[in-house]
PDB file of C-alpha atoms and ligand atoms in Angstrom:
ATOM      1  CA  MET A  22     160.562 123.203 103.411  1.00 67.00           C
ATOM      2  CA  SER A  23     157.971 124.573 101.022  1.00 88.00           C
ATOM      3  CA  ARG A  24     156.678 128.088 101.093  1.00 93.00           C
ATOM      4  CA  LEU A  25     153.424 128.767 102.926  1.00 96.00           C
ATOM      5  CA  LEU A  26     153.170 132.535 102.931  1.00 97.00           C
ATOM      6  CA  GLU A  27     154.752 135.199 100.741  1.00 97.00           C
ATOM      7  CA  VAL A  28     154.218 138.851 101.547  1.00 97.00           C
ATOM      8  CA  ARG A  29     155.515 141.288  98.959  1.00 97.00           C
ATOM      9  CA  ASP A  30     155.716 145.055  99.218  1.00 97.00           C
ATOM     10  CA  LEU A  31     152.595 145.204 101.377  1.00 98.00           C
ATOM     11  CA  LYS A  32     151.233 148.664 102.055  1.00 98.00           C
ATOM     12  CA  THR A  33     148.379 149.272 104.482  1.00 98.00           C
ATOM     13  CA  TYR A  34     147.465 152.869 105.146  1.00 97.00           C
ATOM     14  CA  PHE A  35     144.987 154.562 107.475  1.00 97.00           C
ATOM     15  CA  PHE A  36     143.242 157.577 106.016  1.00 97.00           C
ATOM     16  CA  LEU A  37     142.605 159.993 108.879  1.00 96.00           C
ATOM     17  CA  ARG A  38     141.438 163.601 108.770  1.00 94.00           C
ATOM     18  CA  LYS A  39     144.838 164.679 110.084  1.00 93.00           C
ATOM     19  CA  GLY A  40     146.684 162.819 107.333  1.00 95.00           C
ATOM     20  CA  VAL A  41     147.656 159.363 106.119  1.00 96.00           C
ATOM     21  CA  VAL A  42     149.258 156.898 108.510  1.00 96.00           C
ATOM     22  CA  LYS A  43     151.435 154.514 106.521  1.00 96.00           C
ATOM     23  CA  ALA A  44     151.192 151.805 109.160  1.00 97.00           C
ATOM     24  CA  VAL A  45     152.688 149.155 106.873  1.00 97.00           C
ATOM     25  CA  ASP A  46     154.804 150.634 104.133  1.00 96.00           C
ATOM     26  CA  GLY A  47     156.367 148.162 101.730  1.00 95.00           C
ATOM     27  CA  VAL A  48     156.756 145.085 103.923  1.00 97.00           C
ATOM     28  CA  SER A  49     158.070 141.816 102.436  1.00 96.00           C
ATOM     29  CA  PHE A  50     158.833 138.453 104.058  1.00 96.00           C
ATOM     30  CA  ASP A  51     158.300 134.709 103.610  1.00 95.00           C
ATOM     31  CA  LEU A  52     157.199 131.927 105.877  1.00 96.00           C
ATOM     32  CA  ASP A  53     157.782 128.248 105.142  1.00 95.00           C
ATOM     33  CA  LYS A  54     155.607 125.312 106.177  1.00 94.00           C
ATOM     34  CA  GLY A  55     156.260 124.356 109.800  1.00 93.00           C
ATOM     35  CA  GLU A  56     158.452 127.400 110.368  1.00 95.00           C
ATOM     36  CA  ALA A  57     158.099 130.028 113.104  1.00 96.00           C
ATOM     37  CA  LEU A  58     158.682 133.662 112.200  1.00 97.00           C
ATOM     38  CA  GLY A  59     158.961 136.388 114.804  1.00 97.00           C
ATOM     39  CA  ILE A  60     157.862 139.899 113.904  1.00 97.00           C
ATOM     40  CA  VAL A  61     159.373 142.282 116.438  1.00 96.00           C
ATOM     41  CA  GLY A  62     159.422 146.003 117.017  1.00 93.00           C
ATOM     42  CA  GLU A  63     158.144 148.650 119.387  1.00 90.00           C
ATOM     43  CA  SER A  64     154.470 149.624 119.624  1.00 89.00           C
ATOM     44  CA  GLY A  65     153.291 151.338 116.464  1.00 90.00           C
ATOM     45  CA  SER A  66     155.886 149.668 114.233  1.00 94.00           C
ATOM     46  CA  GLY A  67     153.162 148.028 112.115  1.00 95.00           C
ATOM     47  CA  LYS A  68     153.391 144.446 113.421  1.00 95.00           C
ATOM     48  CA  THR A  69     149.731 143.991 114.261  1.00 95.00           C
ATOM     49  CA  VAL A  70     148.549 145.793 111.118  1.00 96.00           C
ATOM     50  CA  THR A  71     150.698 143.386 109.083  1.00 97.00           C
ATOM     51  CA  ALA A  72     148.915 140.457 110.772  1.00 96.00           C
ATOM     52  CA  LEU A  73     145.481 142.022 110.291  1.00 96.00           C
ATOM     53  CA  SER A  74     146.321 142.612 106.626  1.00 97.00           C
ATOM     54  CA  ILE A  75     147.092 138.908 106.183  1.00 97.00           C
ATOM     55  CA  MET A  76     143.748 138.063 107.814  1.00 96.00           C
ATOM     56  CA  ARG A  77     142.095 140.788 105.724  1.00 96.00           C
ATOM     57  CA  LEU A  78     140.694 142.282 108.935  1.00 95.00           C
ATOM     58  CA  VAL A  79     142.134 145.804 108.707  1.00 96.00           C
ATOM     59  CA  PRO A  80     139.651 148.097 110.502  1.00 95.00           C
ATOM     60  CA  TYR A  81     138.232 151.272 108.953  1.00 95.00           C
ATOM     61  CA  PRO A  82     139.676 153.788 108.012  1.00 96.00           C
ATOM     62  CA  GLY A  83     142.555 151.485 107.119  1.00 96.00           C
ATOM     63  CA  ARG A  84     142.967 149.876 103.726  1.00 96.00           C
ATOM     64  CA  ILE A  85     145.491 147.660 101.968  1.00 97.00           C
ATOM     65  CA  VAL A  86     146.597 149.934  99.164  1.00 97.00           C
ATOM     66  CA  ASP A  87     149.245 147.820  97.456  1.00 97.00           C
ATOM     67  CA  GLY A  88     151.242 144.626  97.554  1.00 97.00           C
ATOM     68  CA  GLU A  89     150.690 140.915  97.411  1.00 97.00           C
ATOM     69  CA  ILE A  90     149.906 138.279 100.036  1.00 98.00           C
ATOM     70  CA  LYS A  91     150.197 134.733  98.738  1.00 97.00           C
ATOM     71  CA  PHE A  92     149.076 131.926 101.004  1.00 97.00           C
ATOM     72  CA  LYS A  93     149.618 128.372  99.723  1.00 96.00           C
ATOM     73  CA  GLY A  94     150.046 129.953  96.303  1.00 94.00           C
ATOM     74  CA  ARG A  95     146.686 131.807  96.408  1.00 95.00           C
ATOM     75  CA  ASP A  96     146.559 135.562  96.291  1.00 96.00           C
ATOM     76  CA  LEU A  97     144.572 136.444  99.430  1.00 97.00           C
ATOM     77  CA  LEU A  98     143.948 139.992  98.250  1.00 96.00           C
ATOM     78  CA  SER A  99     141.948 138.794  95.256  1.00 96.00           C
ATOM     79  CA  LEU A 100     139.626 136.454  97.193  1.00 96.00           C
ATOM     80  CA  SER A 101     135.981 137.303  97.894  1.00 96.00           C
ATOM     81  CA  GLU A 102     134.914 137.924 101.508  1.00 94.00           C
ATOM     82  CA  ASP A 103     133.142 134.515 101.503  1.00 94.00           C
ATOM     83  CA  GLU A 104     136.297 132.730 100.400  1.00 95.00           C
ATOM     84  CA  MET A 105     138.312 134.602 102.982  1.00 95.00           C
ATOM     85  CA  ARG A 106     135.866 133.614 105.739  1.00 92.00           C
ATOM     86  CA  LYS A 107     136.489 129.950 104.945  1.00 91.00           C
ATOM     87  CA  ILE A 108     140.229 130.484 105.327  1.00 93.00           C
ATOM     88  CA  ARG A 109     140.014 132.396 108.609  1.00 92.00           C
ATOM     89  CA  GLY A 110     139.894 130.088 111.604  1.00 86.00           C
ATOM     90  CA  LYS A 111     140.443 127.008 109.447  1.00 89.00           C
ATOM     91  CA  GLU A 112     143.629 127.561 107.478  1.00 94.00           C
ATOM     92  CA  ILE A 113     144.860 130.687 109.260  1.00 95.00           C
ATOM     93  CA  SER A 114     143.929 131.370 112.851  1.00 92.00           C
ATOM     94  CA  MET A 115     144.831 134.231 115.126  1.00 91.00           C
ATOM     95  CA  ILE A 116     145.472 134.436 118.855  1.00 89.00           C
ATOM     96  CA  PHE A 117     144.845 137.951 120.102  1.00 84.00           C
ATOM     97  CA  GLN A 118     146.705 139.931 122.779  1.00 79.00           C
ATOM     98  CA  ASP A 119     144.241 139.954 125.576  1.00 78.00           C
ATOM     99  CA  PRO A 120     142.637 136.648 126.587  1.00 75.00           C
ATOM    100  CA  HIS A 121     140.422 138.481 129.099  1.00 78.00           C
ATOM    101  CA  ASN A 122     138.561 140.275 126.319  1.00 81.00           C
ATOM    102  CA  SER A 123     138.850 137.666 123.576  1.00 82.00           C
ATOM    103  CA  LEU A 124     136.461 135.122 125.079  1.00 88.00           C
ATOM    104  CA  ASN A 125     132.745 135.870 125.185  1.00 90.00           C
ATOM    105  CA  PRO A 126     131.758 136.220 128.882  1.00 92.00           C
ATOM    106  CA  VAL A 127     128.178 134.969 128.372  1.00 94.00           C
ATOM    107  CA  TYR A 128     128.969 131.559 126.838  1.00 93.00           C
ATOM    108  CA  ASN A 129     130.715 128.648 128.502  1.00 93.00           C
ATOM    109  CA  VAL A 130     134.153 127.785 127.135  1.00 93.00           C
ATOM    110  CA  GLY A 131     133.113 124.366 125.802  1.00 92.00           C
ATOM    111  CA  TRP A 132     130.469 126.023 123.648  1.00 91.00           C
ATOM    112  CA  GLN A 133     132.938 128.627 122.363  1.00 90.00           C
ATOM    113  CA  VAL A 134     135.599 126.100 121.371  1.00 91.00           C
ATOM    114  CA  GLY A 135     132.869 123.851 119.908  1.00 90.00           C
ATOM    115  CA  GLU A 136     131.513 126.714 117.831  1.00 88.00           C
ATOM    116  CA  ALA A 137     134.966 127.313 116.305  1.00 85.00           C
ATOM    117  CA  ILE A 138     135.043 123.647 115.251  1.00 86.00           C
ATOM    118  CA  GLU A 139     131.409 123.556 114.081  1.00 86.00           C
ATOM    119  CA  LEU A 140     131.842 126.612 111.835  1.00 82.00           C
ATOM    120  CA  HIS A 141     134.364 124.748 109.725  1.00 78.00           C
ATOM    121  CA  THR A 142     132.776 121.271 109.831  1.00 77.00           C
ATOM    122  CA  GLU A 143     131.398 120.051 106.514  1.00 75.00           C
ATOM    123  CA  GLY A 144     127.770 118.754 106.539  1.00 72.00           C
ATOM    124  CA  LYS A 145     125.554 118.468 109.605  1.00 72.00           C
ATOM    125  CA  PRO A 146     127.744 118.606 112.698  1.00 71.00           C
ATOM    126  CA  ILE A 147     127.193 115.941 115.373  1.00 79.00           C
ATOM    127  CA  TRP A 148     127.499 117.731 118.709  1.00 79.00           C
ATOM    128  CA  SER A 149     128.655 114.656 120.690  1.00 81.00           C
ATOM    129  CA  ARG A 150     131.613 114.285 118.306  1.00 85.00           C
ATOM    130  CA  ILE A 151     132.380 117.977 118.548  1.00 87.00           C
ATOM    131  CA  LEU A 152     132.236 117.714 122.325  1.00 89.00           C
ATOM    132  CA  ASP A 153     134.788 114.875 122.279  1.00 90.00           C
ATOM    133  CA  LYS A 154     137.048 117.048 120.161  1.00 89.00           C
ATOM    134  CA  VAL A 155     136.596 120.048 122.479  1.00 92.00           C
ATOM    135  CA  ILE A 156     137.579 117.891 125.457  1.00 92.00           C
ATOM    136  CA  SER A 157     140.642 116.553 123.684  1.00 89.00           C
ATOM    137  CA  ILE A 158     141.721 120.039 122.568  1.00 89.00           C
ATOM    138  CA  LEU A 159     141.323 121.586 126.007  1.00 90.00           C
ATOM    139  CA  ARG A 160     143.165 118.657 127.562  1.00 89.00           C
ATOM    140  CA  GLY A 161     145.884 119.112 124.942  1.00 85.00           C
ATOM    141  CA  VAL A 162     146.424 122.732 125.966  1.00 87.00           C
ATOM    142  CA  GLY A 163     146.701 121.816 129.630  1.00 87.00           C
ATOM    143  CA  ILE A 164     143.285 122.679 131.120  1.00 89.00           C
ATOM    144  CA  PRO A 165     142.938 120.438 134.194  1.00 90.00           C
ATOM    145  CA  LYS A 166     139.781 118.351 134.882  1.00 91.00           C
ATOM    146  CA  VAL A 167     138.366 119.274 131.481  1.00 91.00           C
ATOM    147  CA  GLU A 168     135.174 117.209 131.731  1.00 90.00           C
ATOM    148  CA  GLU A 169     134.218 119.111 134.890  1.00 90.00           C
ATOM    149  CA  ARG A 170     135.223 122.539 133.593  1.00 93.00           C
ATOM    150  CA  ILE A 171     133.878 122.474 130.060  1.00 92.00           C
ATOM    151  CA  TYR A 172     130.647 124.226 131.076  1.00 93.00           C
ATOM    152  CA  ASP A 173     132.436 126.888 133.121  1.00 94.00           C
ATOM    153  CA  TYR A 174     132.444 130.507 131.978  1.00 94.00           C
ATOM    154  CA  PRO A 175     135.544 132.564 131.109  1.00 93.00           C
ATOM    155  CA  HIS A 176     135.553 134.477 134.421  1.00 94.00           C
ATOM    156  CA  GLN A 177     136.022 131.148 136.249  1.00 95.00           C
ATOM    157  CA  PHE A 178     139.445 130.659 134.627  1.00 93.00           C
ATOM    158  CA  SER A 179     142.773 132.388 135.331  1.00 90.00           C
ATOM    159  CA  GLY A 180     144.439 134.631 132.702  1.00 87.00           C
ATOM    160  CA  GLY A 181     146.889 131.891 131.730  1.00 86.00           C
ATOM    161  CA  GLN A 182     144.091 129.327 131.403  1.00 89.00           C
ATOM    162  CA  LYS A 183     142.055 131.727 129.248  1.00 89.00           C
ATOM    163  CA  GLN A 184     145.024 132.154 126.914  1.00 86.00           C
ATOM    164  CA  ARG A 185     145.389 128.348 126.790  1.00 88.00           C
ATOM    165  CA  ILE A 186     141.703 128.130 125.809  1.00 91.00           C
ATOM    166  CA  MET A 187     142.256 130.773 123.091  1.00 89.00           C
ATOM    167  CA  ILE A 188     145.221 128.775 121.815  1.00 88.00           C
ATOM    168  CA  GLY A 189     143.061 125.637 121.891  1.00 88.00           C
ATOM    169  CA  MET A 190     140.471 127.446 119.746  1.00 87.00           C
ATOM    170  CA  SER A 191     143.174 128.535 117.338  1.00 87.00           C
ATOM    171  CA  VAL A 192     144.437 124.975 116.763  1.00 86.00           C
ATOM    172  CA  SER A 193     140.976 123.371 116.808  1.00 86.00           C
ATOM    173  CA  ASN A 194     140.820 123.128 113.006  1.00 86.00           C
ATOM    174  CA  ASN A 195     144.465 122.206 112.584  1.00 86.00           C
ATOM    175  CA  PRO A 196     145.387 125.417 110.725  1.00 91.00           C
ATOM    176  CA  ASP A 197     148.431 125.767 108.472  1.00 94.00           C
ATOM    177  CA  LEU A 198     149.275 129.115 110.029  1.00 95.00           C
ATOM    178  CA  ILE A 199     148.764 130.455 113.558  1.00 94.00           C
ATOM    179  CA  ILE A 200     149.278 134.177 114.016  1.00 95.00           C
ATOM    180  CA  ALA A 201     149.941 134.918 117.676  1.00 93.00           C
ATOM    181  CA  ASP A 202     149.707 138.644 118.354  1.00 92.00           C
ATOM    182  CA  GLU A 203     151.496 139.426 121.635  1.00 87.00           C
ATOM    183  CA  PRO A 204     149.967 136.261 123.158  1.00 85.00           C
ATOM    184  CA  THR A 205     151.699 136.711 126.513  1.00 82.00           C
ATOM    185  CA  THR A 206     151.476 140.468 127.072  1.00 77.00           C
ATOM    186  CA  ALA A 207     148.696 140.308 129.649  1.00 69.00           C
ATOM    187  CA  LEU A 208     150.314 137.445 131.586  1.00 72.00           C
ATOM    188  CA  ASP A 209     152.995 137.226 134.257  1.00 76.00           C
ATOM    189  CA  VAL A 210     156.454 135.922 133.327  1.00 79.00           C
ATOM    190  CA  THR A 211     155.999 132.357 134.606  1.00 78.00           C
ATOM    191  CA  ILE A 212     152.800 131.949 132.619  1.00 79.00           C
ATOM    192  CA  GLN A 213     154.481 133.609 129.598  1.00 81.00           C
ATOM    193  CA  ALA A 214     157.097 130.849 129.564  1.00 83.00           C
ATOM    194  CA  GLN A 215     154.390 128.187 129.815  1.00 82.00           C
ATOM    195  CA  ILE A 216     152.439 129.695 126.904  1.00 83.00           C
ATOM    196  CA  ILE A 217     155.559 129.816 124.712  1.00 87.00           C
ATOM    197  CA  ASP A 218     156.302 126.167 125.626  1.00 87.00           C
ATOM    198  CA  LEU A 219     152.734 125.307 124.703  1.00 85.00           C
ATOM    199  CA  LEU A 220     153.032 127.031 121.307  1.00 88.00           C
ATOM    200  CA  LYS A 221     156.290 125.146 120.673  1.00 89.00           C
ATOM    201  CA  GLU A 222     154.678 121.843 121.522  1.00 87.00           C
ATOM    202  CA  LEU A 223     151.589 122.506 119.388  1.00 84.00           C
ATOM    203  CA  ARG A 224     153.765 123.564 116.478  1.00 87.00           C
ATOM    204  CA  HIS A 225     155.414 120.150 116.547  1.00 87.00           C
ATOM    205  CA  ARG A 226     152.185 118.268 117.232  1.00 85.00           C
ATOM    206  CA  TYR A 227     150.119 119.886 114.462  1.00 85.00           C
ATOM    207  CA  GLY A 228     152.912 120.942 112.088  1.00 89.00           C
ATOM    208  CA  SER A 229     151.480 124.474 111.904  1.00 91.00           C
ATOM    209  CA  SER A 230     153.607 127.465 111.007  1.00 95.00           C
ATOM    210  CA  ILE A 231     153.628 130.254 113.567  1.00 95.00           C
ATOM    211  CA  MET A 232     153.919 133.978 113.145  1.00 96.00           C
ATOM    212  CA  LEU A 233     154.721 135.444 116.550  1.00 95.00           C
ATOM    213  CA  ILE A 234     154.179 139.159 116.918  1.00 95.00           C
ATOM    214  CA  THR A 235     155.912 140.645 119.906  1.00 92.00           C
ATOM    215  CA  HIS A 236     158.088 143.439 121.235  1.00 88.00           C
ATOM    216  CA  ASN A 237     159.957 140.863 123.333  1.00 86.00           C
ATOM    217  CA  MET A 238     163.150 139.575 121.680  1.00 88.00           C
ATOM    218  CA  GLY A 239     163.467 136.947 124.413  1.00 86.00           C
ATOM    219  CA  LEU A 240     160.218 135.260 123.341  1.00 88.00           C
ATOM    220  CA  VAL A 241     161.318 135.268 119.710  1.00 92.00           C
ATOM    221  CA  ALA A 242     164.588 133.560 120.680  1.00 91.00           C
ATOM    222  CA  GLU A 243     162.600 130.839 122.445  1.00 90.00           C
ATOM    223  CA  LEU A 244     160.285 129.979 119.592  1.00 93.00           C
ATOM    224  CA  CYS A 245     161.314 131.292 116.181  1.00 96.00           C
ATOM    225  CA  ASP A 246     163.530 130.223 113.290  1.00 96.00           C
ATOM    226  CA  ARG A 247     163.466 133.567 111.508  1.00 96.00           C
ATOM    227  CA  ILE A 248     162.895 137.133 112.507  1.00 97.00           C
ATOM    228  CA  ALA A 249     161.637 140.295 110.825  1.00 97.00           C
ATOM    229  CA  VAL A 250     162.472 143.475 112.743  1.00 97.00           C
ATOM    230  CA  MET A 251     159.988 146.259 112.019  1.00 97.00           C
ATOM    231  CA  TYR A 252     160.405 149.972 112.577  1.00 97.00           C
ATOM    232  CA  SER A 253     157.865 152.612 111.626  1.00 96.00           C
ATOM    233  CA  GLY A 254     156.002 150.456 109.095  1.00 96.00           C
ATOM    234  CA  LYS A 255     159.074 148.908 107.456  1.00 96.00           C
ATOM    235  CA  VAL A 256     161.108 145.731 107.881  1.00 97.00           C
ATOM    236  CA  VAL A 257     164.622 146.959 108.673  1.00 97.00           C
ATOM    237  CA  GLU A 258     166.294 143.580 109.197  1.00 98.00           C
ATOM    238  CA  TYR A 259     165.178 140.071 108.301  1.00 97.00           C
ATOM    239  CA  GLY A 260     166.858 136.701 108.466  1.00 96.00           C
ATOM    240  CA  ASP A 261     167.820 133.602 110.406  1.00 96.00           C
ATOM    241  CA  ILE A 262     167.334 133.965 114.154  1.00 96.00           C
ATOM    242  CA  ASN A 263     170.745 132.595 115.183  1.00 95.00           C
ATOM    243  CA  ARG A 264     172.569 134.799 112.764  1.00 95.00           C
ATOM    244  CA  ILE A 265     170.713 137.927 113.828  1.00 95.00           C
ATOM    245  CA  PHE A 266     171.138 137.194 117.534  1.00 94.00           C
ATOM    246  CA  GLU A 267     174.855 136.526 117.092  1.00 93.00           C
ATOM    247  CA  GLU A 268     175.569 139.403 114.734  1.00 93.00           C
ATOM    248  CA  PRO A 269     172.753 141.919 114.378  1.00 95.00           C
ATOM    249  CA  LEU A 270     173.540 144.346 111.578  1.00 96.00           C
ATOM    250  CA  HIS A 271     170.890 147.035 111.828  1.00 97.00           C
ATOM    251  CA  PRO A 272     171.517 149.560 114.640  1.00 96.00           C
ATOM    252  CA  TYR A 273     167.876 149.245 115.744  1.00 96.00           C
ATOM    253  CA  THR A 274     168.183 145.443 116.065  1.00 96.00           C
ATOM    254  CA  GLN A 275     171.433 145.914 117.980  1.00 94.00           C
ATOM    255  CA  LEU A 276     169.705 148.249 120.423  1.00 93.00           C
ATOM    256  CA  LEU A 277     166.687 145.955 120.793  1.00 92.00           C
ATOM    257  CA  LEU A 278     169.036 143.128 121.725  1.00 91.00           C
ATOM    258  CA  GLU A 279     170.819 145.319 124.264  1.00 87.00           C
ATOM    259  CA  CYS A 280     167.449 145.755 125.990  1.00 82.00           C
ATOM    260  CA  ILE A 281     166.949 142.088 126.909  1.00 77.00           C
ATOM    261  CA  PRO A 282     168.615 140.246 129.758  1.00 71.00           C
ATOM    262  CA  ARG A 283     171.014 137.556 128.444  1.00 69.00           C
ATOM    263  CA  THR A 284     172.682 134.733 130.292  1.00 67.00           C
ATOM    264  CA  ASP A 285     175.756 134.887 128.017  1.00 68.00           C
ATOM    265  CA  ARG A 286     176.589 138.507 128.933  1.00 68.00           C
ATOM    266  CA  ASP A 287     177.402 140.241 132.154  1.00 71.00           C
ATOM    267  CA  VAL A 288     175.900 143.729 132.290  1.00 70.00           C
ATOM    268  CA  ASP A 289     175.201 146.078 135.191  1.00 72.00           C
ATOM    269  CA  ARG A 290     172.233 147.831 133.608  1.00 72.00           C
ATOM    270  CA  LEU A 291     169.920 146.965 130.751  1.00 71.00           C
ATOM    271  CA  MET A 292     169.695 149.544 127.981  1.00 74.00           C
ATOM    272  CA  SER A 293     166.621 151.340 126.766  1.00 80.00           C
ATOM    273  CA  ILE A 294     166.462 152.856 123.299  1.00 84.00           C
ATOM    274  CA  PRO A 295     166.692 156.647 123.565  1.00 83.00           C
ATOM    275  CA  GLY A 296     164.031 158.812 121.928  1.00 86.00           C
ATOM    276  CA  GLU A 297     160.529 158.028 120.734  1.00 88.00           C
ATOM    277  CA  PRO A 298     159.199 156.254 117.646  1.00 90.00           C
ATOM    278  CA  PRO A 299     158.409 158.813 114.916  1.00 92.00           C
ATOM    279  CA  ASP A 300     155.086 160.513 114.306  1.00 91.00           C
ATOM    280  CA  PRO A 301     153.336 158.031 111.976  1.00 90.00           C
ATOM    281  CA  ILE A 302     151.717 160.829 109.936  1.00 93.00           C
ATOM    282  CA  SER A 303     154.951 162.599 109.144  1.00 92.00           C
ATOM    283  CA  PRO A 304     157.854 160.190 109.655  1.00 92.00           C
ATOM    284  CA  PRO A 305     161.371 161.523 109.090  1.00 93.00           C
ATOM    285  CA  ARG A 306     162.761 161.491 105.592  1.00 92.00           C
ATOM    286  CA  GLY A 307     165.099 158.690 104.525  1.00 94.00           C
ATOM    287  CA  CYS A 308     165.841 156.138 107.213  1.00 96.00           C
ATOM    288  CA  ARG A 309     163.029 156.571 109.720  1.00 96.00           C
ATOM    289  CA  PHE A 310     165.340 155.519 112.532  1.00 96.00           C
ATOM    290  CA  HIS A 311     167.851 158.287 111.922  1.00 95.00           C
ATOM    291  CA  PRO A 312     166.720 160.657 114.749  1.00 95.00           C
ATOM    292  CA  ARG A 313     167.486 157.863 117.254  1.00 95.00           C
ATOM    293  CA  CYS A 314     170.408 156.170 115.566  1.00 95.00           C
ATOM    294  CA  PRO A 315     173.887 156.550 117.100  1.00 94.00           C
ATOM    295  CA  TYR A 316     175.500 156.133 113.639  1.00 95.00           C
ATOM    296  CA  ALA A 317     173.269 158.531 111.685  1.00 94.00           C
ATOM    297  CA  LYS A 318     174.956 160.704 109.047  1.00 93.00           C
ATOM    298  CA  ASP A 319     173.595 163.147 106.496  1.00 93.00           C
ATOM    299  CA  TRP A 320     173.244 160.453 103.847  1.00 92.00           C
ATOM    300  CA  CYS A 321     170.772 158.574 106.088  1.00 95.00           C
ATOM    301  CA  ARG A 322     168.200 161.223 105.070  1.00 93.00           C
ATOM    302  CA  ARG A 323     168.198 160.280 101.418  1.00 90.00           C
ATOM    303  CA  ASP A 324     165.111 158.543 100.008  1.00 85.00           C
ATOM    304  CA  ASP A 325     166.669 155.342  98.680  1.00 89.00           C
ATOM    305  CA  ILE A 326     168.155 153.758 101.797  1.00 93.00           C
ATOM    306  CA  TYR A 327     170.554 150.985 100.857  1.00 94.00           C
ATOM    307  CA  VAL A 328     169.252 147.411 101.156  1.00 95.00           C
ATOM    308  CA  TYR A 329     171.985 144.883 101.808  1.00 94.00           C
ATOM    309  CA  ARG A 330     171.190 141.233 100.988  1.00 94.00           C
ATOM    310  CA  ASP A 331     173.210 138.150 101.723  1.00 90.00           C
ATOM    311  CA  ASN A 332     171.209 134.987 100.914  1.00 86.00           C
ATOM    312  CA  ASP A 333     168.173 135.202 103.191  1.00 85.00           C
ATOM    313  CA  HIS A 334     169.549 138.010 105.339  1.00 94.00           C
ATOM    314  CA  MET A 335     168.309 141.522 104.549  1.00 97.00           C
ATOM    315  CA  VAL A 336     169.263 144.800 106.215  1.00 97.00           C
ATOM    316  CA  SER A 337     168.092 148.248 105.226  1.00 97.00           C
ATOM    317  CA  CYS A 338     170.867 150.598 106.350  1.00 97.00           C
ATOM    318  CA  GLU A 339     173.383 152.993 104.823  1.00 96.00           C
ATOM    319  CA  LEU A 340     176.223 151.505 106.905  1.00 95.00           C
ATOM    320  CA  TYR A 341     176.357 148.586 104.445  1.00 93.00           C
ATOM    321  CA  ARG A 342     176.288 150.532 101.191  1.00 89.00           C
TER     322      ARG A 342
HETATM  323 FE1  SF4 B  16     171.372 154.522 111.331  1.00 56.83          FE
HETATM  324 FE2  SF4 B  16     171.751 155.554 108.933  1.00 56.83          FE
HETATM  325 FE3  SF4 B  16     171.549 152.922 109.190  1.00 56.83          FE
HETATM  326 FE4  SF4 B  16     169.418 154.462 109.524  1.00 56.83          FE
HETATM  327  S1  SF4 B  16     170.570 154.187 107.648  1.00 56.83           S
HETATM  328  S2  SF4 B  16     170.053 152.796 110.807  1.00 56.83           S
HETATM  329  S3  SF4 B  16     170.308 156.252 110.490  1.00 56.83           S
HETATM  330  S4  SF4 B  16     173.145 154.266 110.030  1.00 56.83           S
END
């Protein structure tokens, strides 16, 4: 597989009056063509800011202060805003968390999907052709009776159907990369499973790579080949999904895995990770997980936390020094 995306030492900070939030602080990972990467971690770990940095959509007062993002060999951070606009929605598309707020309530869904296609169509677009494509896309994501529903408005669809429409919009230009940011958070568990199945199917149909951002390890296991576990703005463990699920090395990954129900283990109670994520303005020194880590020792407070590498597997933890 060839490389699609390379993120190196990415740093995205938010400059607030109270101080600087290092939301993404030296994040590196790769994504190959056709591959699915899961980025997991609790709220505030920097997952969404990583995605927004790749899209170059970091809101004020945030700013990418350092690092490199290479997409198909091009350095995204050196492109003009015009060049970036051509990439967004066509080569990289994003599915946002909340389908209820992502669709525009005053336009019918056919128009909204059609607009996404039209924006990236070369020359004068022919609306009847676009309409055919809209119908085929919406049918492809499982909207029933599409011809009858194409002029319906978002409020006439269920939450699951709205997310299907959003996913349809995201694949409408056959992008190389789909970033799905918590795409199932606002949906019930049955619909969650259907949406993940849909993403799997579309990945195979269109050959797109997927970056799934979630706090749910179960969803990552369903869809992804690789996983990057983030904690307080840093990737603490990264590697092949099977390997990490079978033998997680970082204590945080181990605890995250204890928190999900598994059919291969018999447990009376599911765990929750004790403590709270650190204050983003003044995170603890050294390993940022040390106040919550059951194995923490004095040396976990030093600045240069050991990074263990074995082929594609990376763990940042003093236990492996
Ligand atoms: Fe725990 Fe220390 Fe490893 Fe951090 S470096 S995860 S505190 S053992």
